[in-house]
Amino acid sequence: MAHEPLTQAEVLLEGFLALDTPEGFRAELIEGEIVVTPPPDGDHEDYIGLIVDQVARRARTRMQFSGNKGLKLRSGGGCPKNHAIPDGTFAPLELRLFRGADPWMPCEGVALVVEVTSTKPQSDREAKRRCYARGGIPLHLLIDRDAASVTLFSDPEGDDYRQHLTIPYGKPLPLPEPFGFDLETADFG
Protein backbone atom coordinates (compact mmCIF):
# COMPACT_ATOMS: atom_id res chain seq x y z
CA MET A 1 0.00 0.00 0.00
CA ALA A 2 1.46 3.36 -1.04
CA HIS A 3 1.74 6.13 1.51
CA GLU A 4 1.60 9.84 0.87
CA PRO A 5 5.05 11.38 1.36
CA LEU A 6 5.37 13.41 4.55
CA THR A 7 5.62 17.16 4.22
CA GLN A 8 8.62 18.97 5.66
CA ALA A 9 6.38 20.33 8.45
CA GLU A 10 5.18 16.80 9.33
CA VAL A 11 8.76 15.47 9.41
CA LEU A 12 9.79 18.37 11.68
CA LEU A 13 6.84 17.77 14.02
CA GLU A 14 7.51 14.02 14.21
CA GLY A 15 11.19 14.63 14.94
CA PHE A 16 10.33 17.19 17.59
CA LEU A 17 7.82 14.94 19.35
CA ALA A 18 10.38 12.10 19.38
CA LEU A 19 13.12 14.21 21.04
CA ASP A 20 14.57 12.92 24.29
CA THR A 21 15.99 16.00 26.02
CA PRO A 22 18.36 15.76 29.00
CA GLU A 23 16.74 16.01 32.41
CA GLY A 24 15.70 19.56 33.25
CA PHE A 25 15.99 20.82 29.67
CA ARG A 26 12.91 21.91 27.71
CA ALA A 27 12.33 21.48 24.00
CA GLU A 28 9.80 23.65 22.17
CA LEU A 29 8.79 23.96 18.52
CA ILE A 30 8.48 27.68 17.84
CA GLU A 31 7.72 28.98 14.35
CA GLY A 32 9.34 25.99 12.66
CA GLU A 33 12.46 25.95 14.86
CA ILE A 34 13.26 23.48 17.62
CA VAL A 35 14.40 25.45 20.66
CA VAL A 36 16.08 23.64 23.57
CA THR A 37 16.71 25.55 26.78
CA PRO A 38 18.65 24.55 29.90
CA PRO A 39 17.16 24.58 33.39
CA PRO A 40 16.46 28.15 34.58
CA ASP A 41 18.66 30.02 37.01
CA GLY A 42 17.51 31.02 40.49
CA ASP A 43 16.66 34.62 39.59
CA HIS A 44 14.36 33.35 36.81
CA GLU A 45 12.51 31.15 39.31
CA ASP A 46 12.36 34.00 41.85
CA TYR A 47 10.41 36.17 39.36
CA ILE A 48 7.96 33.33 38.74
CA GLY A 49 7.54 32.78 42.48
CA LEU A 50 6.83 36.49 43.09
CA ILE A 51 4.12 36.48 40.41
CA VAL A 52 2.52 33.22 41.61
CA ASP A 53 2.43 34.52 45.19
CA GLN A 54 0.67 37.73 44.19
CA VAL A 55 -1.86 35.95 41.96
CA ALA A 56 -2.65 33.45 44.74
CA ARG A 57 -3.18 36.21 47.29
CA ARG A 58 -4.76 38.98 45.23
CA ALA A 59 -6.53 37.76 42.07
CA ARG A 60 -10.31 38.18 42.06
CA THR A 61 -10.66 34.79 40.37
CA ARG A 62 -8.97 31.78 41.96
CA MET A 63 -6.31 30.50 39.57
CA GLN A 64 -4.46 27.28 38.89
CA PHE A 65 -0.79 27.56 37.93
CA SER A 66 1.53 25.33 35.93
CA GLY A 67 5.23 26.02 35.56
CA ASN A 68 5.87 23.66 32.66
CA LYS A 69 2.64 22.91 30.78
CA GLY A 70 3.08 22.22 27.09
CA LEU A 71 0.66 24.16 24.88
CA LYS A 72 -0.29 23.44 21.28
CA LEU A 73 -0.77 26.70 19.41
CA ARG A 74 -1.74 27.59 15.84
CA SER A 75 1.16 28.33 13.56
CA GLY A 76 1.75 30.85 10.84
CA GLY A 77 2.65 29.95 7.27
CA GLY A 78 3.81 26.41 6.49
CA CYS A 79 5.15 25.64 9.97
CA PRO A 80 3.73 22.77 11.98
CA LYS A 81 1.69 23.60 15.06
CA ASN A 82 3.77 25.47 17.59
CA HIS A 83 4.49 23.61 20.81
CA ALA A 84 5.45 26.08 23.54
CA ILE A 85 6.11 25.68 27.25
CA PRO A 86 5.49 29.01 28.98
CA ASP A 87 7.44 29.74 32.14
CA GLY A 88 4.03 30.09 33.78
CA THR A 89 0.47 29.31 32.75
CA PHE A 90 -2.58 30.49 34.69
CA ALA A 91 -6.15 29.27 34.19
CA PRO A 92 -9.27 29.79 36.33
CA LEU A 93 -9.41 27.09 39.01
CA GLU A 94 -13.05 26.31 38.26
CA LEU A 95 -12.03 25.04 34.78
CA ARG A 96 -9.59 22.45 36.17
CA LEU A 97 -7.87 22.84 32.80
CA PHE A 98 -4.76 20.85 33.67
CA ARG A 99 -6.55 17.78 35.08
CA GLY A 100 -6.38 14.93 32.58
CA ALA A 101 -4.65 17.10 29.96
CA ASP A 102 -2.16 15.55 27.56
CA PRO A 103 1.49 16.68 27.81
CA TRP A 104 0.74 19.08 24.92
CA MET A 105 -2.73 20.51 25.50
CA PRO A 106 -4.82 23.04 23.56
CA CYS A 107 -4.67 26.58 24.95
CA GLU A 108 -8.42 27.27 25.16
CA GLY A 109 -9.26 28.45 28.67
CA VAL A 110 -5.75 29.71 29.52
CA ALA A 111 -6.06 33.21 31.06
CA LEU A 112 -2.39 34.30 31.16
CA VAL A 113 1.03 33.03 30.14
CA VAL A 114 4.25 34.34 31.67
CA GLU A 115 7.71 34.47 30.12
CA VAL A 116 10.89 35.57 31.88
CA THR A 117 13.76 36.28 29.48
CA SER A 118 16.61 33.80 29.76
CA THR A 119 19.11 32.17 27.39
CA LYS A 120 17.10 32.99 24.24
CA PRO A 121 15.61 36.43 25.00
CA GLN A 122 14.56 37.20 21.39
CA SER A 123 12.43 34.04 21.32
CA ASP A 124 10.78 35.13 24.59
CA ARG A 125 10.23 38.69 23.31
CA GLU A 126 9.03 37.99 19.79
CA ALA A 127 8.45 34.45 18.51
CA LYS A 128 6.67 33.16 21.60
CA ARG A 129 4.58 36.35 21.81
CA ARG A 130 3.34 35.73 18.25
CA CYS A 131 2.59 32.09 19.10
CA TYR A 132 0.52 33.05 22.14
CA ALA A 133 -1.39 35.69 20.13
CA ARG A 134 -2.17 33.14 17.39
CA GLY A 135 -3.44 30.82 20.11
CA GLY A 136 -5.83 33.53 21.32
CA ILE A 137 -4.38 33.59 24.85
CA PRO A 138 -5.91 36.80 26.26
CA LEU A 139 -2.93 37.97 28.37
CA HIS A 140 0.82 37.50 28.02
CA LEU A 141 3.18 38.85 30.69
CA LEU A 142 6.85 39.33 29.74
CA ILE A 143 9.49 40.00 32.37
CA ASP A 144 12.49 41.33 30.42
CA ARG A 145 15.52 41.03 32.67
CA ASP A 146 17.86 42.84 30.24
CA ALA A 147 15.54 45.86 29.98
CA ALA A 148 14.47 45.72 33.67
CA SER A 149 10.86 46.00 32.53
CA VAL A 150 7.55 44.19 32.63
CA THR A 151 5.18 44.17 29.65
CA LEU A 152 1.56 43.04 29.57
CA PHE A 153 0.31 42.12 26.10
CA SER A 154 -3.46 41.95 25.61
CA ASP A 155 -6.15 41.83 22.93
CA PRO A 156 -4.71 39.10 20.65
CA GLU A 157 -5.52 39.35 16.97
CA GLY A 158 -3.86 37.30 14.25
CA ASP A 159 -0.10 37.13 14.73
CA ASP A 160 0.22 39.65 17.56
CA TYR A 161 -1.37 41.49 20.44
CA ARG A 162 -3.03 44.81 19.67
CA GLN A 163 -2.25 46.36 23.05
CA HIS A 164 0.74 46.37 25.33
CA LEU A 165 1.81 48.25 28.43
CA THR A 166 5.46 48.32 29.50
CA ILE A 167 6.61 49.56 32.89
CA PRO A 168 10.03 49.65 34.55
CA TYR A 169 10.68 47.49 37.59
CA GLY A 170 9.34 49.18 40.70
CA LYS A 171 6.05 50.46 39.23
CA PRO A 172 2.72 48.62 39.63
CA LEU A 173 1.27 46.93 36.52
CA PRO A 174 -2.54 46.72 36.31
CA LEU A 175 -3.72 43.19 35.51
CA PRO A 176 -7.26 43.19 34.10
CA GLU A 177 -10.00 40.68 34.92
CA PRO A 178 -10.07 37.84 35.72
CA PHE A 179 -7.11 38.97 37.87
CA GLY A 180 -8.27 42.49 38.76
CA PHE A 181 -5.28 43.79 40.74
CA ASP A 182 -2.05 45.74 40.30
CA LEU A 183 1.00 43.49 40.07
CA GLU A 184 3.70 44.94 42.32
CA THR A 185 7.16 44.84 40.70
CA ALA A 186 9.28 46.56 43.40
CA ASP A 187 10.96 43.22 44.29
CA PHE A 188 11.86 42.51 40.63
CA GLY A 189 14.93 44.75 40.63
PDB file of C-alpha atoms in Angstrom:
ATOM      1  CA  MET A   1       0.000   0.000   0.000  1.00  0.00           C
ATOM      2  CA  ALA A   2       1.460   3.359  -1.044  1.00  0.00           C
ATOM      3  CA  HIS A   3       1.737   6.128   1.513  1.00  0.00           C
ATOM      4  CA  GLU A   4       1.599   9.840   0.871  1.00  0.00           C
ATOM      5  CA  PRO A   5       5.052  11.378   1.358  1.00  0.00           C
ATOM      6  CA  LEU A   6       5.369  13.408   4.549  1.00  0.00           C
ATOM      7  CA  THR A   7       5.618  17.159   4.222  1.00  0.00           C
ATOM      8  CA  GLN A   8       8.618  18.974   5.663  1.00  0.00           C
ATOM      9  CA  ALA A   9       6.379  20.326   8.445  1.00  0.00           C
ATOM     10  CA  GLU A  10       5.183  16.799   9.326  1.00  0.00           C
ATOM     11  CA  VAL A  11       8.761  15.471   9.414  1.00  0.00           C
ATOM     12  CA  LEU A  12       9.793  18.368  11.683  1.00  0.00           C
ATOM     13  CA  LEU A  13       6.843  17.774  14.020  1.00  0.00           C
ATOM     14  CA  GLU A  14       7.508  14.020  14.211  1.00  0.00           C
ATOM     15  CA  GLY A  15      11.195  14.634  14.936  1.00  0.00           C
ATOM     16  CA  PHE A  16      10.329  17.195  17.589  1.00  0.00           C
ATOM     17  CA  LEU A  17       7.819  14.939  19.346  1.00  0.00           C
ATOM     18  CA  ALA A  18      10.378  12.103  19.375  1.00  0.00           C
ATOM     19  CA  LEU A  19      13.120  14.208  21.039  1.00  0.00           C
ATOM     20  CA  ASP A  20      14.567  12.923  24.287  1.00  0.00           C
ATOM     21  CA  THR A  21      15.990  15.997  26.023  1.00  0.00           C
ATOM     22  CA  PRO A  22      18.359  15.758  28.996  1.00  0.00           C
ATOM     23  CA  GLU A  23      16.740  16.012  32.413  1.00  0.00           C
ATOM     24  CA  GLY A  24      15.704  19.558  33.254  1.00  0.00           C
ATOM     25  CA  PHE A  25      15.985  20.817  29.670  1.00  0.00           C
ATOM     26  CA  ARG A  26      12.912  21.913  27.710  1.00  0.00           C
ATOM     27  CA  ALA A  27      12.332  21.482  24.002  1.00  0.00           C
ATOM     28  CA  GLU A  28       9.804  23.651  22.170  1.00  0.00           C
ATOM     29  CA  LEU A  29       8.790  23.957  18.525  1.00  0.00           C
ATOM     30  CA  ILE A  30       8.483  27.678  17.842  1.00  0.00           C
ATOM     31  CA  GLU A  31       7.718  28.983  14.354  1.00  0.00           C
ATOM     32  CA  GLY A  32       9.341  25.989  12.657  1.00  0.00           C
ATOM     33  CA  GLU A  33      12.464  25.952  14.861  1.00  0.00           C
ATOM     34  CA  ILE A  34      13.264  23.478  17.618  1.00  0.00           C
ATOM     35  CA  VAL A  35      14.403  25.453  20.664  1.00  0.00           C
ATOM     36  CA  VAL A  36      16.083  23.637  23.569  1.00  0.00           C
ATOM     37  CA  THR A  37      16.706  25.549  26.782  1.00  0.00           C
ATOM     38  CA  PRO A  38      18.652  24.546  29.902  1.00  0.00           C
ATOM     39  CA  PRO A  39      17.163  24.579  33.394  1.00  0.00           C
ATOM     40  CA  PRO A  40      16.459  28.148  34.575  1.00  0.00           C
ATOM     41  CA  ASP A  41      18.660  30.022  37.011  1.00  0.00           C
ATOM     42  CA  GLY A  42      17.512  31.015  40.488  1.00  0.00           C
ATOM     43  CA  ASP A  43      16.659  34.616  39.588  1.00  0.00           C
ATOM     44  CA  HIS A  44      14.356  33.349  36.809  1.00  0.00           C
ATOM     45  CA  GLU A  45      12.513  31.150  39.313  1.00  0.00           C
ATOM     46  CA  ASP A  46      12.359  33.999  41.845  1.00  0.00           C
ATOM     47  CA  TYR A  47      10.412  36.168  39.358  1.00  0.00           C
ATOM     48  CA  ILE A  48       7.960  33.328  38.738  1.00  0.00           C
ATOM     49  CA  GLY A  49       7.544  32.785  42.484  1.00  0.00           C
ATOM     50  CA  LEU A  50       6.831  36.485  43.092  1.00  0.00           C
ATOM     51  CA  ILE A  51       4.116  36.476  40.414  1.00  0.00           C
ATOM     52  CA  VAL A  52       2.517  33.224  41.610  1.00  0.00           C
ATOM     53  CA  ASP A  53       2.434  34.518  45.187  1.00  0.00           C
ATOM     54  CA  GLN A  54       0.667  37.735  44.185  1.00  0.00           C
ATOM     55  CA  VAL A  55      -1.862  35.952  41.960  1.00  0.00           C
ATOM     56  CA  ALA A  56      -2.654  33.450  44.736  1.00  0.00           C
ATOM     57  CA  ARG A  57      -3.182  36.214  47.293  1.00  0.00           C
ATOM     58  CA  ARG A  58      -4.757  38.981  45.228  1.00  0.00           C
ATOM     59  CA  ALA A  59      -6.533  37.761  42.072  1.00  0.00           C
ATOM     60  CA  ARG A  60     -10.310  38.180  42.063  1.00  0.00           C
ATOM     61  CA  THR A  61     -10.664  34.786  40.375  1.00  0.00           C
ATOM     62  CA  ARG A  62      -8.975  31.778  41.958  1.00  0.00           C
ATOM     63  CA  MET A  63      -6.305  30.504  39.568  1.00  0.00           C
ATOM     64  CA  GLN A  64      -4.463  27.282  38.895  1.00  0.00           C
ATOM     65  CA  PHE A  65      -0.794  27.557  37.928  1.00  0.00           C
ATOM     66  CA  SER A  66       1.529  25.327  35.933  1.00  0.00           C
ATOM     67  CA  GLY A  67       5.232  26.022  35.558  1.00  0.00           C
ATOM     68  CA  ASN A  68       5.865  23.659  32.660  1.00  0.00           C
ATOM     69  CA  LYS A  69       2.644  22.906  30.777  1.00  0.00           C
ATOM     70  CA  GLY A  70       3.077  22.216  27.092  1.00  0.00           C
ATOM     71  CA  LEU A  71       0.658  24.160  24.884  1.00  0.00           C
ATOM     72  CA  LYS A  72      -0.287  23.436  21.277  1.00  0.00           C
ATOM     73  CA  LEU A  73      -0.775  26.703  19.408  1.00  0.00           C
ATOM     74  CA  ARG A  74      -1.742  27.588  15.845  1.00  0.00           C
ATOM     75  CA  SER A  75       1.159  28.327  13.565  1.00  0.00           C
ATOM     76  CA  GLY A  76       1.745  30.848  10.839  1.00  0.00           C
ATOM     77  CA  GLY A  77       2.647  29.949   7.269  1.00  0.00           C
ATOM     78  CA  GLY A  78       3.815  26.412   6.487  1.00  0.00           C
ATOM     79  CA  CYS A  79       5.151  25.642   9.972  1.00  0.00           C
ATOM     80  CA  PRO A  80       3.729  22.772  11.982  1.00  0.00           C
ATOM     81  CA  LYS A  81       1.694  23.605  15.064  1.00  0.00           C
ATOM     82  CA  ASN A  82       3.767  25.475  17.593  1.00  0.00           C
ATOM     83  CA  HIS A  83       4.493  23.611  20.814  1.00  0.00           C
ATOM     84  CA  ALA A  84       5.448  26.080  23.540  1.00  0.00           C
ATOM     85  CA  ILE A  85       6.105  25.676  27.250  1.00  0.00           C
ATOM     86  CA  PRO A  86       5.493  29.007  28.977  1.00  0.00           C
ATOM     87  CA  ASP A  87       7.441  29.740  32.144  1.00  0.00           C
ATOM     88  CA  GLY A  88       4.033  30.090  33.775  1.00  0.00           C
ATOM     89  CA  THR A  89       0.469  29.308  32.749  1.00  0.00           C
ATOM     90  CA  PHE A  90      -2.578  30.488  34.686  1.00  0.00           C
ATOM     91  CA  ALA A  91      -6.150  29.268  34.195  1.00  0.00           C
ATOM     92  CA  PRO A  92      -9.274  29.791  36.327  1.00  0.00           C
ATOM     93  CA  LEU A  93      -9.408  27.095  39.011  1.00  0.00           C
ATOM     94  CA  GLU A  94     -13.046  26.307  38.265  1.00  0.00           C
ATOM     95  CA  LEU A  95     -12.035  25.045  34.785  1.00  0.00           C
ATOM     96  CA  ARG A  96      -9.588  22.449  36.171  1.00  0.00           C
ATOM     97  CA  LEU A  97      -7.871  22.845  32.805  1.00  0.00           C
ATOM     98  CA  PHE A  98      -4.757  20.845  33.674  1.00  0.00           C
ATOM     99  CA  ARG A  99      -6.554  17.776  35.082  1.00  0.00           C
ATOM    100  CA  GLY A 100      -6.383  14.933  32.576  1.00  0.00           C
ATOM    101  CA  ALA A 101      -4.651  17.104  29.964  1.00  0.00           C
ATOM    102  CA  ASP A 102      -2.160  15.552  27.562  1.00  0.00           C
ATOM    103  CA  PRO A 103       1.491  16.676  27.808  1.00  0.00           C
ATOM    104  CA  TRP A 104       0.741  19.076  24.915  1.00  0.00           C
ATOM    105  CA  MET A 105      -2.735  20.510  25.499  1.00  0.00           C
ATOM    106  CA  PRO A 106      -4.817  23.039  23.556  1.00  0.00           C
ATOM    107  CA  CYS A 107      -4.674  26.577  24.945  1.00  0.00           C
ATOM    108  CA  GLU A 108      -8.416  27.271  25.159  1.00  0.00           C
ATOM    109  CA  GLY A 109      -9.258  28.453  28.673  1.00  0.00           C
ATOM    110  CA  VAL A 110      -5.755  29.713  29.524  1.00  0.00           C
ATOM    111  CA  ALA A 111      -6.059  33.206  31.059  1.00  0.00           C
ATOM    112  CA  LEU A 112      -2.390  34.298  31.158  1.00  0.00           C
ATOM    113  CA  VAL A 113       1.027  33.030  30.140  1.00  0.00           C
ATOM    114  CA  VAL A 114       4.253  34.343  31.674  1.00  0.00           C
ATOM    115  CA  GLU A 115       7.712  34.469  30.117  1.00  0.00           C
ATOM    116  CA  VAL A 116      10.892  35.573  31.875  1.00  0.00           C
ATOM    117  CA  THR A 117      13.762  36.276  29.481  1.00  0.00           C
ATOM    118  CA  SER A 118      16.614  33.801  29.756  1.00  0.00           C
ATOM    119  CA  THR A 119      19.114  32.172  27.389  1.00  0.00           C
ATOM    120  CA  LYS A 120      17.102  32.987  24.237  1.00  0.00           C
ATOM    121  CA  PRO A 121      15.608  36.429  24.999  1.00  0.00           C
ATOM    122  CA  GLN A 122      14.559  37.197  21.395  1.00  0.00           C
ATOM    123  CA  SER A 123      12.432  34.043  21.318  1.00  0.00           C
ATOM    124  CA  ASP A 124      10.777  35.126  24.590  1.00  0.00           C
ATOM    125  CA  ARG A 125      10.231  38.689  23.309  1.00  0.00           C
ATOM    126  CA  GLU A 126       9.029  37.989  19.790  1.00  0.00           C
ATOM    127  CA  ALA A 127       8.445  34.450  18.505  1.00  0.00           C
ATOM    128  CA  LYS A 128       6.666  33.161  21.602  1.00  0.00           C
ATOM    129  CA  ARG A 129       4.577  36.345  21.805  1.00  0.00           C
ATOM    130  CA  ARG A 130       3.337  35.733  18.247  1.00  0.00           C
ATOM    131  CA  CYS A 131       2.593  32.087  19.096  1.00  0.00           C
ATOM    132  CA  TYR A 132       0.524  33.053  22.142  1.00  0.00           C
ATOM    133  CA  ALA A 133      -1.387  35.691  20.133  1.00  0.00           C
ATOM    134  CA  ARG A 134      -2.172  33.138  17.387  1.00  0.00           C
ATOM    135  CA  GLY A 135      -3.443  30.820  20.112  1.00  0.00           C
ATOM    136  CA  GLY A 136      -5.834  33.525  21.320  1.00  0.00           C
ATOM    137  CA  ILE A 137      -4.384  33.585  24.846  1.00  0.00           C
ATOM    138  CA  PRO A 138      -5.912  36.797  26.262  1.00  0.00           C
ATOM    139  CA  LEU A 139      -2.933  37.965  28.366  1.00  0.00           C
ATOM    140  CA  HIS A 140       0.816  37.497  28.020  1.00  0.00           C
ATOM    141  CA  LEU A 141       3.183  38.851  30.688  1.00  0.00           C
ATOM    142  CA  LEU A 142       6.848  39.327  29.740  1.00  0.00           C
ATOM    143  CA  ILE A 143       9.493  40.001  32.366  1.00  0.00           C
ATOM    144  CA  ASP A 144      12.486  41.329  30.417  1.00  0.00           C
ATOM    145  CA  ARG A 145      15.519  41.035  32.669  1.00  0.00           C
ATOM    146  CA  ASP A 146      17.864  42.842  30.243  1.00  0.00           C
ATOM    147  CA  ALA A 147      15.544  45.861  29.978  1.00  0.00           C
ATOM    148  CA  ALA A 148      14.473  45.719  33.665  1.00  0.00           C
ATOM    149  CA  SER A 149      10.860  46.003  32.529  1.00  0.00           C
ATOM    150  CA  VAL A 150       7.550  44.185  32.631  1.00  0.00           C
ATOM    151  CA  THR A 151       5.178  44.171  29.652  1.00  0.00           C
ATOM    152  CA  LEU A 152       1.564  43.037  29.570  1.00  0.00           C
ATOM    153  CA  PHE A 153       0.313  42.120  26.099  1.00  0.00           C
ATOM    154  CA  SER A 154      -3.457  41.947  25.613  1.00  0.00           C
ATOM    155  CA  ASP A 155      -6.152  41.833  22.930  1.00  0.00           C
ATOM    156  CA  PRO A 156      -4.715  39.104  20.652  1.00  0.00           C
ATOM    157  CA  GLU A 157      -5.523  39.355  16.967  1.00  0.00           C
ATOM    158  CA  GLY A 158      -3.864  37.303  14.251  1.00  0.00           C
ATOM    159  CA  ASP A 159      -0.102  37.126  14.734  1.00  0.00           C
ATOM    160  CA  ASP A 160       0.220  39.646  17.564  1.00  0.00           C
ATOM    161  CA  TYR A 161      -1.374  41.486  20.442  1.00  0.00           C
ATOM    162  CA  ARG A 162      -3.030  44.810  19.668  1.00  0.00           C
ATOM    163  CA  GLN A 163      -2.254  46.359  23.051  1.00  0.00           C
ATOM    164  CA  HIS A 164       0.739  46.371  25.327  1.00  0.00           C
ATOM    165  CA  LEU A 165       1.809  48.252  28.432  1.00  0.00           C
ATOM    166  CA  THR A 166       5.457  48.322  29.496  1.00  0.00           C
ATOM    167  CA  ILE A 167       6.606  49.558  32.886  1.00  0.00           C
ATOM    168  CA  PRO A 168      10.035  49.647  34.550  1.00  0.00           C
ATOM    169  CA  TYR A 169      10.678  47.488  37.594  1.00  0.00           C
ATOM    170  CA  GLY A 170       9.343  49.182  40.704  1.00  0.00           C
ATOM    171  CA  LYS A 171       6.048  50.458  39.235  1.00  0.00           C
ATOM    172  CA  PRO A 172       2.720  48.617  39.626  1.00  0.00           C
ATOM    173  CA  LEU A 173       1.271  46.932  36.520  1.00  0.00           C
ATOM    174  CA  PRO A 174      -2.536  46.723  36.313  1.00  0.00           C
ATOM    175  CA  LEU A 175      -3.717  43.191  35.508  1.00  0.00           C
ATOM    176  CA  PRO A 176      -7.265  43.186  34.095  1.00  0.00           C
ATOM    177  CA  GLU A 177     -10.000  40.679  34.918  1.00  0.00           C
ATOM    178  CA  PRO A 178     -10.072  37.845  35.717  1.00  0.00           C
ATOM    179  CA  PHE A 179      -7.114  38.966  37.865  1.00  0.00           C
ATOM    180  CA  GLY A 180      -8.269  42.493  38.761  1.00  0.00           C
ATOM    181  CA  PHE A 181      -5.280  43.788  40.735  1.00  0.00           C
ATOM    182  CA  ASP A 182      -2.052  45.743  40.299  1.00  0.00           C
ATOM    183  CA  LEU A 183       0.998  43.493  40.069  1.00  0.00           C
ATOM    184  CA  GLU A 184       3.704  44.939  42.320  1.00  0.00           C
ATOM    185  CA  THR A 185       7.157  44.843  40.704  1.00  0.00           C
ATOM    186  CA  ALA A 186       9.275  46.561  43.402  1.00  0.00           C
ATOM    187  CA  ASP A 187      10.961  43.222  44.288  1.00  0.00           C
ATOM    188  CA  PHE A 188      11.858  42.509  40.631  1.00  0.00           C
ATOM    189  CA  GLY A 189      14.932  44.750  40.633  1.00  0.00           C
TER     190      GLY A 189
END
